[in-house]
Amino acid sequence: MSHYSEVEIELRDRAALLAALGRLGFAGKVEVHDTPQNLYGYEGDRRAQTAHLIIRRQNVGMASNDLGFIRGADGNYRAIISDFDGRHGYGAAWTGKLKQAYGVEKARAEAKKRGYRIKEETLPGGRVRLTLSGRAG
Amino acid sequence: MADIILEFGADGEMTTEGRGFKGKACDKALKVFEDIGKVKTRKNKREYYETETATQKTRG
């Protein structure tokens, strides 16, 4: 082998982010907007925050607010999660899992484009390993 | 045969590893996957400094 590297995953690709949200149970539940739209709170109140990708509160939880992702000038998507939801299942552990799922989806897409054979395994402790073998053809 | 091993932690970190590459071919193969985020650390292995030509001579 020739090198190892450690990479901090960044959410940049919309398709991969949607696929990652699908892995976390939100397949078909994400609104996609070219222009950011307002988020709504648990009482139906319109919030000042806007997002390009929105999961409406009905799909999040009983007392939840909308979850959103807005794309910044640097091209990265940033999660917009209320304090309440951050304390109830959508905190750092959830965003870590989202980045993990995003990384897997983005890597699979790039590997597929380049003709690699892909093997996916879930390891003890929850890590996910992709083994990419010699390009097919 | 060269393989690429990618591991994704639940903390949003990824590790990449090239196996069976010689020289800088590994850099090219891994770059597209490293571009999924920001590279924090990188460590070259002994094989990184071998060239394909040198390896062929050794084997021949």
JSON list of C-alpha atoms in Angstrom, two decimals:
[
{"chain": "A", "resi": 1, "resn": "MET", "atom": "CA", "xyz": [0.00, 0.00, 0.00]},
{"chain": "A", "resi": 2, "resn": "SER", "atom": "CA", "xyz": [1.21, 3.50, -0.34]},
{"chain": "A", "resi": 3, "resn": "HIS", "atom": "CA", "xyz": [-0.72, 5.74, 2.00]},
{"chain": "A", "resi": 4, "resn": "TYR", "atom": "CA", "xyz": [-3.36, 6.22, 4.64]},
{"chain": "A", "resi": 5, "resn": "SER", "atom": "CA", "xyz": [-5.35, 9.36, 5.21]},
{"chain": "A", "resi": 6, "resn": "GLU", "atom": "CA", "xyz": [-7.95, 10.64, 7.64]},
{"chain": "A", "resi": 7, "resn": "VAL", "atom": "CA", "xyz": [-10.69, 12.80, 6.21]},
{"chain": "A", "resi": 8, "resn": "GLU", "atom": "CA", "xyz": [-13.35, 14.94, 7.86]},
{"chain": "A", "resi": 9, "resn": "ILE", "atom": "CA", "xyz": [-16.48, 14.47, 5.78]},
{"chain": "A", "resi": 10, "resn": "GLU", "atom": "CA", "xyz": [-18.23, 17.57, 4.40]},
{"chain": "A", "resi": 11, "resn": "LEU", "atom": "CA", "xyz": [-21.78, 17.65, 3.05]},
{"chain": "A", "resi": 12, "resn": "ARG", "atom": "CA", "xyz": [-21.41, 19.08, -0.46]},
{"chain": "A", "resi": 13, "resn": "ASP", "atom": "CA", "xyz": [-23.30, 16.85, -2.87]},
{"chain": "A", "resi": 14, "resn": "ARG", "atom": "CA", "xyz": [-27.09, 17.14, -2.87]},
{"chain": "A", "resi": 15, "resn": "ALA", "atom": "CA", "xyz": [-27.77, 13.70, -4.34]},
{"chain": "A", "resi": 16, "resn": "ALA", "atom": "CA", "xyz": [-25.51, 12.01, -1.80]},
{"chain": "A", "resi": 17, "resn": "LEU", "atom": "CA", "xyz": [-27.08, 13.99, 1.04]},
{"chain": "A", "resi": 18, "resn": "LEU", "atom": "CA", "xyz": [-30.57, 12.93, -0.06]},
{"chain": "A", "resi": 19, "resn": "ALA", "atom": "CA", "xyz": [-29.42, 9.30, -0.26]},
{"chain": "A", "resi": 20, "resn": "ALA", "atom": "CA", "xyz": [-27.87, 9.61, 3.21]},
{"chain": "A", "resi": 21, "resn": "LEU", "atom": "CA", "xyz": [-31.11, 11.00, 4.63]},
{"chain": "A", "resi": 22, "resn": "GLY", "atom": "CA", "xyz": [-32.83, 8.04, 2.99]},
{"chain": "A", "resi": 23, "resn": "ARG", "atom": "CA", "xyz": [-30.54, 5.68, 4.90]},
{"chain": "A", "resi": 24, "resn": "LEU", "atom": "CA", "xyz": [-31.59, 7.39, 8.12]},
{"chain": "A", "resi": 25, "resn": "GLY", "atom": "CA", "xyz": [-35.28, 6.81, 7.41]},
{"chain": "A", "resi": 26, "resn": "PHE", "atom": "CA", "xyz": [-36.27, 9.91, 5.46]},
{"chain": "A", "resi": 27, "resn": "ALA", "atom": "CA", "xyz": [-36.53, 8.47, 1.96]},
{"chain": "A", "resi": 28, "resn": "GLY", "atom": "CA", "xyz": [-39.19, 10.39, 0.05]},
{"chain": "A", "resi": 29, "resn": "LYS", "atom": "CA", "xyz": [-39.70, 12.80, 2.96]},
{"chain": "A", "resi": 30, "resn": "VAL", "atom": "CA", "xyz": [-37.27, 15.54, 1.99]},
{"chain": "A", "resi": 31, "resn": "GLU", "atom": "CA", "xyz": [-38.40, 18.67, 0.17]},
{"chain": "A", "resi": 32, "resn": "VAL", "atom": "CA", "xyz": [-35.82, 19.97, -2.32]},
{"chain": "A", "resi": 33, "resn": "HIS", "atom": "CA", "xyz": [-35.79, 23.68, -3.21]},
{"chain": "A", "resi": 34, "resn": "ASP", "atom": "CA", "xyz": [-33.53, 25.68, -5.52]},
{"chain": "A", "resi": 35, "resn": "THR", "atom": "CA", "xyz": [-34.42, 28.78, -3.50]},
{"chain": "A", "resi": 36, "resn": "PRO", "atom": "CA", "xyz": [-34.32, 28.39, 0.29]},
{"chain": "A", "resi": 37, "resn": "GLN", "atom": "CA", "xyz": [-37.76, 28.17, 1.91]},
{"chain": "A", "resi": 38, "resn": "ASN", "atom": "CA", "xyz": [-38.83, 28.96, 5.44]},
{"chain": "A", "resi": 39, "resn": "LEU", "atom": "CA", "xyz": [-38.83, 26.39, 8.19]},
{"chain": "A", "resi": 40, "resn": "TYR", "atom": "CA", "xyz": [-41.83, 25.99, 10.50]},
{"chain": "A", "resi": 41, "resn": "GLY", "atom": "CA", "xyz": [-41.91, 25.37, 14.21]},
{"chain": "A", "resi": 42, "resn": "TYR", "atom": "CA", "xyz": [-43.87, 22.74, 16.12]},
{"chain": "A", "resi": 43, "resn": "GLU", "atom": "CA", "xyz": [-46.88, 25.05, 16.49]},
{"chain": "A", "resi": 44, "resn": "GLY", "atom": "CA", "xyz": [-46.95, 25.80, 12.80]},
{"chain": "A", "resi": 45, "resn": "ASP", "atom": "CA", "xyz": [-45.17, 29.11, 13.29]},
{"chain": "A", "resi": 46, "resn": "ARG", "atom": "CA", "xyz": [-43.08, 30.29, 10.38]},
{"chain": "A", "resi": 47, "resn": "ARG", "atom": "CA", "xyz": [-39.45, 30.70, 11.32]},
{"chain": "A", "resi": 48, "resn": "ALA", "atom": "CA", "xyz": [-36.96, 33.17, 9.89]},
{"chain": "A", "resi": 49, "resn": "GLN", "atom": "CA", "xyz": [-34.58, 30.33, 9.05]},
{"chain": "A", "resi": 50, "resn": "THR", "atom": "CA", "xyz": [-34.61, 29.03, 5.49]},
{"chain": "A", "resi": 51, "resn": "ALA", "atom": "CA", "xyz": [-33.24, 25.90, 3.87]},
{"chain": "A", "resi": 52, "resn": "HIS", "atom": "CA", "xyz": [-32.73, 24.21, 0.50]},
{"chain": "A", "resi": 53, "resn": "LEU", "atom": "CA", "xyz": [-33.59, 20.76, 1.85]},
{"chain": "A", "resi": 54, "resn": "ILE", "atom": "CA", "xyz": [-36.39, 20.46, 4.39]},
{"chain": "A", "resi": 55, "resn": "ILE", "atom": "CA", "xyz": [-37.83, 17.61, 6.41]},
{"chain": "A", "resi": 56, "resn": "ARG", "atom": "CA", "xyz": [-41.16, 18.82, 7.71]},
{"chain": "A", "resi": 57, "resn": "ARG", "atom": "CA", "xyz": [-41.83, 18.41, 11.41]},
{"chain": "A", "resi": 58, "resn": "GLN", "atom": "CA", "xyz": [-44.60, 15.85, 10.83]},
{"chain": "A", "resi": 59, "resn": "ASN", "atom": "CA", "xyz": [-41.90, 13.48, 9.59]},
{"chain": "A", "resi": 60, "resn": "VAL", "atom": "CA", "xyz": [-39.51, 14.21, 12.44]},
{"chain": "A", "resi": 61, "resn": "GLY", "atom": "CA", "xyz": [-41.44, 13.74, 15.66]},
{"chain": "A", "resi": 62, "resn": "MET", "atom": "CA", "xyz": [-44.53, 14.65, 17.71]},
{"chain": "A", "resi": 63, "resn": "ALA", "atom": "CA", "xyz": [-43.21, 17.92, 19.14]},
{"chain": "A", "resi": 64, "resn": "SER", "atom": "CA", "xyz": [-40.50, 18.56, 16.59]},
{"chain": "A", "resi": 65, "resn": "ASN", "atom": "CA", "xyz": [-39.70, 21.50, 14.38]},
{"chain": "A", "resi": 66, "resn": "ASP", "atom": "CA", "xyz": [-38.72, 21.30, 10.72]},
{"chain": "A", "resi": 67, "resn": "LEU", "atom": "CA", "xyz": [-35.16, 20.16, 10.03]},
{"chain": "A", "resi": 68, "resn": "GLY", "atom": "CA", "xyz": [-33.33, 21.92, 7.25]},
{"chain": "A", "resi": 69, "resn": "PHE", "atom": "CA", "xyz": [-30.09, 22.01, 5.29]},
{"chain": "A", "resi": 70, "resn": "ILE", "atom": "CA", "xyz": [-28.90, 25.19, 3.70]},
{"chain": "A", "resi": 71, "resn": "ARG", "atom": "CA", "xyz": [-26.10, 25.39, 1.19]},
{"chain": "A", "resi": 72, "resn": "GLY", "atom": "CA", "xyz": [-23.53, 28.03, 2.07]},
{"chain": "A", "resi": 73, "resn": "ALA", "atom": "CA", "xyz": [-21.28, 30.13, -0.15]},
{"chain": "A", "resi": 74, "resn": "ASP", "atom": "CA", "xyz": [-18.54, 27.53, 0.36]},
{"chain": "A", "resi": 75, "resn": "GLY", "atom": "CA", "xyz": [-20.76, 24.87, -1.23]},
{"chain": "A", "resi": 76, "resn": "ASN", "atom": "CA", "xyz": [-21.24, 22.95, 2.00]},
{"chain": "A", "resi": 77, "resn": "TYR", "atom": "CA", "xyz": [-24.67, 22.11, 3.40]},
{"chain": "A", "resi": 78, "resn": "ARG", "atom": "CA", "xyz": [-25.20, 23.13, 7.02]},
{"chain": "A", "resi": 79, "resn": "ALA", "atom": "CA", "xyz": [-27.86, 21.48, 9.16]},
{"chain": "A", "resi": 80, "resn": "ILE", "atom": "CA", "xyz": [-30.46, 23.69, 10.81]},
{"chain": "A", "resi": 81, "resn": "ILE", "atom": "CA", "xyz": [-31.75, 21.83, 13.84]},
{"chain": "A", "resi": 82, "resn": "SER", "atom": "CA", "xyz": [-33.67, 23.44, 16.70]},
{"chain": "A", "resi": 83, "resn": "ASP", "atom": "CA", "xyz": [-32.34, 23.25, 20.25]},
{"chain": "A", "resi": 84, "resn": "PHE", "atom": "CA", "xyz": [-35.28, 21.02, 21.14]},
{"chain": "A", "resi": 85, "resn": "ASP", "atom": "CA", "xyz": [-34.61, 18.53, 18.36]},
{"chain": "A", "resi": 86, "resn": "GLY", "atom": "CA", "xyz": [-30.90, 18.69, 19.06]},
{"chain": "A", "resi": 87, "resn": "ARG", "atom": "CA", "xyz": [-31.68, 17.38, 22.55]},
{"chain": "A", "resi": 88, "resn": "HIS", "atom": "CA", "xyz": [-34.21, 14.81, 21.30]},
{"chain": "A", "resi": 89, "resn": "GLY", "atom": "CA", "xyz": [-32.49, 12.54, 18.84]},
{"chain": "A", "resi": 90, "resn": "TYR", "atom": "CA", "xyz": [-31.00, 14.98, 16.35]},
{"chain": "A", "resi": 91, "resn": "GLY", "atom": "CA", "xyz": [-27.85, 16.13, 18.14]},
{"chain": "A", "resi": 92, "resn": "ALA", "atom": "CA", "xyz": [-24.20, 15.48, 17.42]},
{"chain": "A", "resi": 93, "resn": "ALA", "atom": "CA", "xyz": [-24.64, 11.70, 17.33]},
{"chain": "A", "resi": 94, "resn": "TRP", "atom": "CA", "xyz": [-27.28, 12.01, 14.60]},
{"chain": "A", "resi": 95, "resn": "THR", "atom": "CA", "xyz": [-25.29, 14.47, 12.52]},
{"chain": "A", "resi": 96, "resn": "GLY", "atom": "CA", "xyz": [-22.27, 12.15, 12.86]},
{"chain": "A", "resi": 97, "resn": "LYS", "atom": "CA", "xyz": [-24.34, 9.26, 11.52]},
{"chain": "A", "resi": 98, "resn": "LEU", "atom": "CA", "xyz": [-25.63, 11.49, 8.73]},
{"chain": "A", "resi": 99, "resn": "LYS", "atom": "CA", "xyz": [-22.07, 12.36, 7.69]},
{"chain": "A", "resi": 100, "resn": "GLN", "atom": "CA", "xyz": [-21.18, 8.68, 7.84]},
{"chain": "A", "resi": 101, "resn": "ALA", "atom": "CA", "xyz": [-24.12, 7.77, 5.60]},
{"chain": "A", "resi": 102, "resn": "TYR", "atom": "CA", "xyz": [-23.28, 10.66, 3.28]},
{"chain": "A", "resi": 103, "resn": "GLY", "atom": "CA", "xyz": [-19.67, 9.49, 3.00]},
{"chain": "A", "resi": 104, "resn": "VAL", "atom": "CA", "xyz": [-20.75, 5.96, 2.16]},
{"chain": "A", "resi": 105, "resn": "GLU", "atom": "CA", "xyz": [-23.24, 7.14, -0.47]},
{"chain": "A", "resi": 106, "resn": "LYS", "atom": "CA", "xyz": [-20.83, 9.62, -2.05]},
{"chain": "A", "resi": 107, "resn": "ALA", "atom": "CA", "xyz": [-18.00, 7.08, -2.14]},
{"chain": "A", "resi": 108, "resn": "ARG", "atom": "CA", "xyz": [-20.27, 4.42, -3.64]},
{"chain": "A", "resi": 109, "resn": "ALA", "atom": "CA", "xyz": [-21.38, 6.83, -6.37]},
{"chain": "A", "resi": 110, "resn": "GLU", "atom": "CA", "xyz": [-17.81, 7.83, -7.24]},
{"chain": "A", "resi": 111, "resn": "ALA", "atom": "CA", "xyz": [-16.64, 4.19, -7.18]},
{"chain": "A", "resi": 112, "resn": "LYS", "atom": "CA", "xyz": [-19.52, 3.12, -9.41]},
{"chain": "A", "resi": 113, "resn": "LYS", "atom": "CA", "xyz": [-18.69, 5.87, -11.92]},
{"chain": "A", "resi": 114, "resn": "ARG", "atom": "CA", "xyz": [-15.11, 4.56, -12.08]},
{"chain": "A", "resi": 115, "resn": "GLY", "atom": "CA", "xyz": [-16.03, 0.91, -12.49]},
{"chain": "A", "resi": 116, "resn": "TYR", "atom": "CA", "xyz": [-14.89, -0.45, -9.13]},
{"chain": "A", "resi": 117, "resn": "ARG", "atom": "CA", "xyz": [-16.45, -3.53, -7.58]},
{"chain": "A", "resi": 118, "resn": "ILE", "atom": "CA", "xyz": [-17.90, -2.47, -4.23]},
{"chain": "A", "resi": 119, "resn": "LYS", "atom": "CA", "xyz": [-18.26, -4.51, -1.06]},
{"chain": "A", "resi": 120, "resn": "GLU", "atom": "CA", "xyz": [-19.97, -2.88, 1.94]},
{"chain": "A", "resi": 121, "resn": "GLU", "atom": "CA", "xyz": [-19.74, -4.21, 5.49]},
{"chain": "A", "resi": 122, "resn": "THR", "atom": "CA", "xyz": [-20.86, -2.90, 8.86]},
{"chain": "A", "resi": 123, "resn": "LEU", "atom": "CA", "xyz": [-18.16, -3.49, 11.46]},
{"chain": "A", "resi": 124, "resn": "PRO", "atom": "CA", "xyz": [-18.52, -3.95, 15.21]},
{"chain": "A", "resi": 125, "resn": "GLY", "atom": "CA", "xyz": [-19.04, -0.54, 16.77]},
{"chain": "A", "resi": 126, "resn": "GLY", "atom": "CA", "xyz": [-20.99, 0.74, 13.79]},
{"chain": "A", "resi": 127, "resn": "ARG", "atom": "CA", "xyz": [-18.17, 1.65, 11.42]},
{"chain": "A", "resi": 128, "resn": "VAL", "atom": "CA", "xyz": [-18.92, 1.01, 7.76]},
{"chain": "A", "resi": 129, "resn": "ARG", "atom": "CA", "xyz": [-16.22, -0.35, 5.46]},
{"chain": "A", "resi": 130, "resn": "LEU", "atom": "CA", "xyz": [-16.23, -0.13, 1.69]},
{"chain": "A", "resi": 131, "resn": "THR", "atom": "CA", "xyz": [-13.74, -2.29, -0.17]},
{"chain": "A", "resi": 132, "resn": "LEU", "atom": "CA", "xyz": [-13.23, -1.15, -3.75]},
{"chain": "A", "resi": 133, "resn": "SER", "atom": "CA", "xyz": [-11.56, -3.71, -5.96]},
{"chain": "A", "resi": 134, "resn": "GLY", "atom": "CA", "xyz": [-9.95, -3.49, -9.36]},
{"chain": "A", "resi": 135, "resn": "ARG", "atom": "CA", "xyz": [-11.93, -1.66, -11.92]},
{"chain": "A", "resi": 136, "resn": "ALA", "atom": "CA", "xyz": [-14.29, -3.83, -13.92]},
{"chain": "A", "resi": 137, "resn": "GLY", "atom": "CA", "xyz": [-13.37, -3.49, -17.55]},
{"chain": "B", "resi": 1, "resn": "MET", "atom": "CA", "xyz": [-4.42, -6.15, -7.82]},
{"chain": "B", "resi": 2, "resn": "ALA", "atom": "CA", "xyz": [-4.86, -2.84, -6.01]},
{"chain": "B", "resi": 3, "resn": "ASP", "atom": "CA", "xyz": [-7.70, -2.24, -3.56]},
{"chain": "B", "resi": 4, "resn": "ILE", "atom": "CA", "xyz": [-9.02, 0.82, -1.82]},
{"chain": "B", "resi": 5, "resn": "ILE", "atom": "CA", "xyz": [-10.36, 0.48, 1.70]},
{"chain": "B", "resi": 6, "resn": "LEU", "atom": "CA", "xyz": [-12.61, 3.23, 3.02]},
{"chain": "B", "resi": 7, "resn": "GLU", "atom": "CA", "xyz": [-13.98, 3.23, 6.56]},
{"chain": "B", "resi": 8, "resn": "PHE", "atom": "CA", "xyz": [-16.62, 5.58, 7.84]},
{"chain": "B", "resi": 9, "resn": "GLY", "atom": "CA", "xyz": [-17.10, 6.26, 11.54]},
{"chain": "B", "resi": 10, "resn": "ALA", "atom": "CA", "xyz": [-20.32, 7.36, 13.18]},
{"chain": "B", "resi": 11, "resn": "ASP", "atom": "CA", "xyz": [-18.50, 10.55, 14.13]},
{"chain": "B", "resi": 12, "resn": "GLY", "atom": "CA", "xyz": [-18.35, 11.73, 10.52]},
{"chain": "B", "resi": 13, "resn": "GLU", "atom": "CA", "xyz": [-14.70, 10.79, 10.00]},
{"chain": "B", "resi": 14, "resn": "MET", "atom": "CA", "xyz": [-13.43, 8.64, 7.16]},
{"chain": "B", "resi": 15, "resn": "THR", "atom": "CA", "xyz": [-10.15, 6.80, 6.72]},
{"chain": "B", "resi": 16, "resn": "THR", "atom": "CA", "xyz": [-8.78, 5.83, 3.31]},
{"chain": "B", "resi": 17, "resn": "GLU", "atom": "CA", "xyz": [-6.14, 3.23, 2.57]},
{"chain": "B", "resi": 18, "resn": "GLY", "atom": "CA", "xyz": [-4.64, 2.06, -0.69]},
{"chain": "B", "resi": 19, "resn": "ARG", "atom": "CA", "xyz": [-3.37, -1.52, -0.88]},
{"chain": "B", "resi": 20, "resn": "GLY", "atom": "CA", "xyz": [-1.17, -2.91, -3.61]},
{"chain": "B", "resi": 21, "resn": "PHE", "atom": "CA", "xyz": [-0.38, 0.39, -5.28]},
{"chain": "B", "resi": 22, "resn": "LYS", "atom": "CA", "xyz": [3.14, 1.37, -6.18]},
{"chain": "B", "resi": 23, "resn": "GLY", "atom": "CA", "xyz": [4.37, 4.92, -6.12]},
{"chain": "B", "resi": 24, "resn": "LYS", "atom": "CA", "xyz": [2.04, 7.83, -6.71]},
{"chain": "B", "resi": 25, "resn": "ALA", "atom": "CA", "xyz": [-0.66, 5.77, -8.43]},
{"chain": "B", "resi": 26, "resn": "CYS", "atom": "CA", "xyz": [-2.22, 5.58, -4.98]},
{"chain": "B", "resi": 27, "resn": "ASP", "atom": "CA", "xyz": [-2.50, 9.36, -4.73]},
{"chain": "B", "resi": 28, "resn": "LYS", "atom": "CA", "xyz": [-4.47, 9.51, -7.96]},
{"chain": "B", "resi": 29, "resn": "ALA", "atom": "CA", "xyz": [-6.76, 6.63, -7.04]},
{"chain": "B", "resi": 30, "resn": "LEU", "atom": "CA", "xyz": [-7.52, 7.93, -3.55]},
{"chain": "B", "resi": 31, "resn": "LYS", "atom": "CA", "xyz": [-7.89, 11.62, -4.37]},
{"chain": "B", "resi": 32, "resn": "VAL", "atom": "CA", "xyz": [-11.48, 11.40, -5.52]},
{"chain": "B", "resi": 33, "resn": "PHE", "atom": "CA", "xyz": [-12.41, 9.76, -2.22]},
{"chain": "B", "resi": 34, "resn": "GLU", "atom": "CA", "xyz": [-10.34, 12.14, -0.10]},
{"chain": "B", "resi": 35, "resn": "ASP", "atom": "CA", "xyz": [-12.23, 14.95, -1.82]},
{"chain": "B", "resi": 36, "resn": "ILE", "atom": "CA", "xyz": [-15.37, 13.81, 0.03]},
{"chain": "B", "resi": 37, "resn": "GLY", "atom": "CA", "xyz": [-14.12, 16.03, 2.80]},
{"chain": "B", "resi": 38, "resn": "LYS", "atom": "CA", "xyz": [-11.07, 17.71, 4.20]},
{"chain": "B", "resi": 39, "resn": "VAL", "atom": "CA", "xyz": [-7.88, 15.68, 4.66]},
{"chain": "B", "resi": 40, "resn": "LYS", "atom": "CA", "xyz": [-6.70, 15.95, 8.26]},
{"chain": "B", "resi": 41, "resn": "THR", "atom": "CA", "xyz": [-3.70, 13.64, 8.23]},
{"chain": "B", "resi": 42, "resn": "ARG", "atom": "CA", "xyz": [-1.83, 11.57, 5.66]},
{"chain": "B", "resi": 43, "resn": "LYS", "atom": "CA", "xyz": [0.88, 8.97, 6.15]},
{"chain": "B", "resi": 44, "resn": "ASN", "atom": "CA", "xyz": [2.93, 7.51, 3.32]},
{"chain": "B", "resi": 45, "resn": "LYS", "atom": "CA", "xyz": [4.01, 3.89, 3.42]},
{"chain": "B", "resi": 46, "resn": "ARG", "atom": "CA", "xyz": [7.29, 2.41, 2.21]},
{"chain": "B", "resi": 47, "resn": "GLU", "atom": "CA", "xyz": [5.73, 1.36, -1.10]},
{"chain": "B", "resi": 48, "resn": "TYR", "atom": "CA", "xyz": [4.91, 4.97, -1.81]},
{"chain": "B", "resi": 49, "resn": "TYR", "atom": "CA", "xyz": [8.57, 5.57, -2.56]},
{"chain": "B", "resi": 50, "resn": "GLU", "atom": "CA", "xyz": [8.89, 2.58, -4.91]},
{"chain": "B", "resi": 51, "resn": "THR", "atom": "CA", "xyz": [8.46, 3.13, -8.61]},
{"chain": "B", "resi": 52, "resn": "GLU", "atom": "CA", "xyz": [6.74, 0.68, -10.89]},
{"chain": "B", "resi": 53, "resn": "THR", "atom": "CA", "xyz": [9.98, 0.29, -12.89]},
{"chain": "B", "resi": 54, "resn": "ALA", "atom": "CA", "xyz": [12.05, -0.49, -9.82]},
{"chain": "B", "resi": 55, "resn": "THR", "atom": "CA", "xyz": [9.50, -3.04, -8.68]},
{"chain": "B", "resi": 56, "resn": "GLN", "atom": "CA", "xyz": [9.51, -4.79, -12.05]},
{"chain": "B", "resi": 57, "resn": "LYS", "atom": "CA", "xyz": [13.31, -5.06, -11.97]},
{"chain": "B", "resi": 58, "resn": "THR", "atom": "CA", "xyz": [13.21, -6.58, -8.49]},
{"chain": "B", "resi": 59, "resn": "ARG", "atom": "CA", "xyz": [10.66, -9.14, -9.54]},
{"chain": "B", "resi": 60, "resn": "GLY", "atom": "CA", "xyz": [12.34, -9.88, -12.84]}
]
